XYZ file of C-alpha atoms in Angstrom:
324
model
C 103.389 177.420 49.910
C 104.272 176.445 46.349
C 101.697 174.474 44.401
C 101.747 171.894 41.641
C 99.096 170.488 39.331
C 97.687 167.128 40.378
C 97.699 165.495 36.975
C 94.485 165.275 34.997
C 92.402 166.258 38.031
C 93.456 169.822 37.259
C 93.621 170.543 41.011
C 96.350 172.924 42.122
C 97.644 171.439 45.366
C 100.381 172.318 47.831
C 103.751 170.654 47.288
C 103.607 169.472 50.881
C 100.345 167.769 51.746
C 98.982 166.411 55.003
C 98.802 162.684 55.646
C 95.935 162.074 58.064
C 96.632 158.510 59.206
C 97.731 159.854 62.588
C 94.352 161.563 63.044
C 92.849 158.094 63.338
C 95.014 157.307 66.355
C 96.760 154.412 64.625
C 100.180 155.678 65.701
C 99.037 156.225 69.279
C 96.281 158.349 70.837
C 95.637 161.781 69.306
C 93.049 163.851 71.149
C 90.367 165.969 69.520
C 92.128 169.201 70.486
C 95.410 168.058 68.932
C 93.672 166.864 65.772
C 91.918 170.207 65.401
C 95.176 172.074 66.016
C 96.905 170.045 63.286
C 94.185 170.839 60.752
C 94.186 174.497 61.774
C 97.972 174.620 61.315
C 97.623 173.025 57.873
C 95.165 175.736 56.857
C 97.435 178.477 58.156
C 100.460 177.043 56.327
C 98.616 176.772 53.017
C 98.612 172.959 52.974
C 95.758 172.340 50.553
C 95.920 168.578 49.995
C 94.782 166.286 52.810
C 94.887 162.511 52.444
C 92.841 160.135 54.582
C 91.160 156.708 54.342
C 88.054 154.942 55.567
C 90.130 152.589 57.739
C 92.156 155.241 59.556
C 90.841 154.861 63.072
C 87.784 153.076 61.705
C 86.588 156.315 60.107
C 87.768 158.644 62.884
C 90.234 160.465 60.632
C 87.539 161.197 58.053
C 85.067 162.261 60.751
C 87.552 164.701 62.259
C 88.207 166.258 58.861
C 84.482 166.481 58.208
C 83.820 168.086 61.601
C 86.636 170.578 61.015
C 85.089 171.714 57.761
C 86.907 172.074 54.455
C 88.650 175.378 54.129
C 88.587 177.223 50.833
C 90.906 175.592 48.330
C 91.529 172.380 50.314
C 91.219 169.119 48.387
C 90.514 166.067 50.534
C 91.391 162.658 49.120
C 90.252 159.445 50.739
C 90.906 155.781 50.087
C 88.853 152.597 49.971
C 89.361 148.882 49.659
C 90.965 147.754 52.897
C 87.785 147.842 54.979
C 83.991 147.537 54.611
C 84.292 143.797 54.054
C 85.965 144.300 50.664
C 89.502 143.109 51.395
C 90.973 140.767 50.254
C 88.639 139.204 47.660
C 85.104 140.489 48.103
C 85.189 143.500 45.797
C 81.998 144.510 43.995
C 80.563 147.739 42.640
C 77.875 147.788 45.325
C 80.423 147.215 48.081
C 82.710 149.938 46.796
C 79.809 152.344 46.403
C 78.668 151.719 49.974
C 82.195 152.342 51.232
C 82.444 155.622 49.329
C 79.021 156.782 50.497
C 80.175 156.202 54.076
C 83.317 158.240 53.465
C 81.320 161.078 51.910
C 78.981 161.152 54.909
C 81.868 161.273 57.400
C 83.603 163.995 55.383
C 80.381 165.979 55.060
C 80.339 166.146 51.254
C 78.094 164.864 48.482
C 80.893 164.268 45.967
C 84.399 163.122 46.889
C 87.227 165.107 45.290
C 89.419 162.038 44.891
C 88.833 158.396 45.829
C 91.823 156.072 45.710
C 91.885 152.291 45.651
C 93.765 151.493 48.846
C 96.489 148.903 48.315
C 94.079 146.324 46.946
C 95.659 142.961 46.071
C 97.651 142.712 42.868
C 95.319 139.985 41.583
C 92.335 142.331 41.907
C 94.151 144.994 39.913
C 95.083 142.479 37.216
C 91.443 141.344 37.006
C 90.547 144.921 36.079
C 86.855 145.005 36.969
C 87.502 147.326 39.899
C 88.668 150.021 37.487
C 85.445 149.819 35.501
C 83.407 150.212 38.681
C 85.372 153.317 39.618
C 84.712 154.766 36.155
C 81.001 154.101 36.607
C 80.893 155.694 40.074
C 82.627 158.749 38.680
C 80.009 158.940 35.920
C 77.306 158.690 38.594
C 78.768 161.729 40.355
C 79.897 160.072 43.593
C 83.551 160.948 42.905
C 85.126 163.678 40.801
C 88.269 161.665 40.140
C 89.709 158.314 41.123
C 93.201 156.985 41.560
C 95.083 154.245 43.341
C 97.478 153.876 46.232
C 99.873 151.014 45.520
C 102.632 149.107 47.256
C 104.865 148.148 44.319
C 106.059 149.413 40.952
C 104.275 146.499 39.249
C 100.944 147.544 40.744
C 101.544 151.151 39.738
C 102.188 150.184 36.131
C 98.970 148.124 36.038
C 97.020 151.176 37.181
C 98.687 153.386 34.603
C 97.145 151.219 31.885
C 93.726 152.593 32.873
C 92.659 155.834 31.102
C 90.425 156.779 34.033
C 93.218 156.678 36.602
C 93.930 160.319 37.514
C 96.422 159.864 40.357
C 98.849 157.335 41.705
C 99.985 157.260 45.305
C 103.323 155.539 45.795
C 106.035 154.863 48.351
C 108.919 157.045 47.200
C 111.775 158.315 49.329
C 115.526 158.091 49.806
C 115.012 154.509 50.976
C 112.723 153.605 48.044
C 113.940 155.215 44.816
C 112.970 152.752 42.068
C 109.934 154.670 40.815
C 112.200 157.354 39.359
C 113.354 155.042 36.559
C 110.201 154.072 34.667
C 107.066 154.784 36.663
C 107.452 158.548 37.141
C 108.196 159.288 33.466
C 105.270 157.119 32.328
C 102.905 158.803 34.791
C 103.988 162.228 33.566
C 103.446 161.225 29.939
C 99.892 160.180 30.800
C 99.206 163.232 32.982
C 98.696 161.104 36.089
C 99.361 163.017 39.295
C 101.908 161.470 41.648
C 101.176 161.555 45.384
C 104.091 160.446 47.520
C 103.423 158.730 50.820
C 105.850 157.568 53.513
C 108.306 160.322 52.520
C 110.177 159.903 55.791
C 109.965 156.095 55.848
C 107.675 155.971 58.899
C 109.798 158.608 60.594
C 113.190 156.991 60.064
C 114.318 159.782 57.753
C 113.506 162.394 60.375
C 116.818 161.394 61.949
C 115.241 161.355 65.405
C 115.437 157.623 66.100
C 118.227 155.417 67.378
C 118.426 151.666 67.849
C 116.960 151.955 71.346
C 113.793 153.743 70.157
C 110.617 151.888 71.074
C 107.083 152.424 69.789
C 103.709 151.969 71.465
C 101.928 148.643 71.069
C 99.194 150.353 69.015
C 101.746 151.865 66.602
C 102.259 150.019 63.295
C 105.993 150.641 63.715
C 105.725 148.137 66.541
C 103.123 145.584 65.495
C 103.951 145.603 61.756
C 107.735 145.910 61.906
C 107.988 142.407 60.416
C 104.858 142.586 58.255
C 102.558 140.685 60.617
C 99.537 142.945 60.021
C 99.977 144.169 56.408
C 102.719 144.624 53.838
C 106.071 145.072 55.531
C 106.902 147.612 52.832
C 104.449 150.031 54.467
C 106.547 150.199 57.656
C 110.016 151.796 57.470
C 109.733 151.354 53.663
C 110.495 147.667 54.159
C 113.821 148.121 55.953
C 114.638 146.338 59.199
C 114.532 149.123 61.805
C 118.112 148.812 63.044
C 119.504 148.771 59.505
C 117.435 151.848 58.739
C 118.963 153.701 61.680
C 122.431 152.824 60.382
C 121.573 154.089 56.903
C 120.292 157.402 58.272
C 123.675 157.863 59.943
C 125.304 157.388 56.538
C 122.942 159.927 54.997
C 123.989 162.557 57.519
C 127.414 162.522 55.888
C 125.863 163.186 52.461
C 123.331 165.862 53.403
C 124.162 169.549 52.894
C 125.447 171.171 56.070
C 122.784 172.726 58.308
C 119.899 171.171 56.337
C 117.689 169.193 58.761
C 117.473 165.512 57.878
C 113.694 165.566 57.387
C 113.882 168.546 55.034
C 116.739 166.919 53.146
C 114.549 163.836 52.596
C 111.539 165.883 51.502
C 113.622 168.128 49.230
C 114.992 165.037 47.463
C 111.442 163.994 46.605
C 110.405 167.477 45.479
C 113.391 167.606 43.147
C 111.564 165.054 40.972
C 109.299 167.268 38.824
C 106.801 164.465 38.169
C 105.790 164.523 41.849
C 102.619 166.549 42.478
C 102.503 166.493 46.279
C 104.170 164.820 49.240
C 101.901 163.740 52.091
C 103.706 163.790 55.412
C 101.854 162.831 58.561
C 102.287 164.684 61.833
C 101.219 163.962 65.398
C 101.608 167.549 66.593
C 101.211 170.936 64.862
C 104.861 171.965 65.303
C 105.990 169.137 63.014
C 104.016 170.624 60.157
C 106.158 173.756 60.000
C 109.291 171.643 59.564
C 107.721 169.746 56.649
C 106.472 172.915 54.976
C 109.934 174.499 55.190
C 111.266 171.863 52.777
C 109.252 173.503 49.997
C 111.375 176.644 50.360
C 114.757 174.895 50.433
C 117.026 175.073 47.413
C 117.109 172.120 45.036
C 119.868 169.597 45.629
C 122.818 169.654 43.236
C 122.600 167.147 40.335
C 125.891 165.565 41.405
C 124.460 164.875 44.860
C 121.278 163.434 43.368
C 123.414 161.038 41.349
C 125.473 160.108 44.384
C 122.329 159.367 46.377
C 121.049 157.108 43.598
C 124.265 155.100 43.573
C 124.212 154.848 47.364
C 120.640 153.548 47.269
C 121.470 150.783 44.784
C 124.541 149.738 46.738
C 123.499 150.075 50.379
C 119.718 150.282 50.665
C 117.966 148.223 48.000
C 119.487 144.862 49.011
C 117.975 145.284 52.505
C 114.386 146.130 51.433
C 111.673 143.575 52.210
C 108.191 143.381 50.703
C 109.051 144.217 47.110
C 109.694 147.554 45.427
C-alpha cells in the first residue's frame, strides 16, 4: 500500500483508508464477526488510516475498533459535534471535552490521534470559539491533532483560516469536483491534510446500482435520500438517485477499458496530489481488496482528467442539491 503524509500531523497514512460508518450498523446490520473480519482485512492490506465518529451506531463503531486493538502503525481518527447534546447550538468546551473523553474510552486510548469537528453548523464555524476550544484540548493532551469534516467549500475555507487545523475532511469525487479549484491548493499551501469521504457517492460510483435498487429502511440511502435526516449532500453527494444512476452510465463510456468503475472513481481522486487519503467504507471484507487495488492503478491521462472536469460542469453540477 502506498502512503502519503497527512499534512502537518506528520502521520504517514495509506492512500486508501477505511471509513468505519458501516461498523456502526447505520447502513444495515453488521455483525461482530463481520466487523472484526473487516478490520483484520484492513490490517492485512496495509490500510493504516481508520475514520470513525462518536455517533456511528451510537458509539458502536468506536467500541468495535477499540475492542479490536490498534495494530502497529494504524492511525484512528474520530469525529465529534453531531451527538452528546452538542448539535446544533449547544457547543461548549466542557461539552466537547466530555464527548472526546467518551470517544477515547471507547477506543481504548488516552490521547486521540485526530479529532475532527463533525459537520457542525456553518454559524458555529463562523463564530470561531469552537476552534479555540480544540486548540486548548490539544494543549491539554486529550488530542494530538484536530481537524474538521465539512459539507461545503465555504465551510472548508473557514476552517483553513485556523492555524491549528491540521486536516480537512471533504466530499470530493467525480460527482463533486469543486474543491479542486481553490480549496485543495490552499490546503496544500498551508500543509493541511485532505481526507476524502464519500469517494463513491454512497456507492453510486461503484456502478452496481440501477434505478430499481432499493435500500433498507435503516440505511441513510433510504431515509435521507431527500435530506430529511441531515444534509442531502451527504447522501449520493446530493444527486437524486435516478439521475445519479444515469450519470454512472455516462461515465462507463469515459472510463478506460477493463478498469472497474469503483477503481476508476478512486483513481480520479488519487490523481489529485493534495489528497492525503481516501476513506472508503465497506460492509464486507472482500470490498476492501477492490478499493485497495485502486492505489496500484496507473494515473489517468491529463486529457481524460480535463474531459471529466468539463463533463462535471455540464452534466453533474446543475443536478446537485445541498450546496457544494
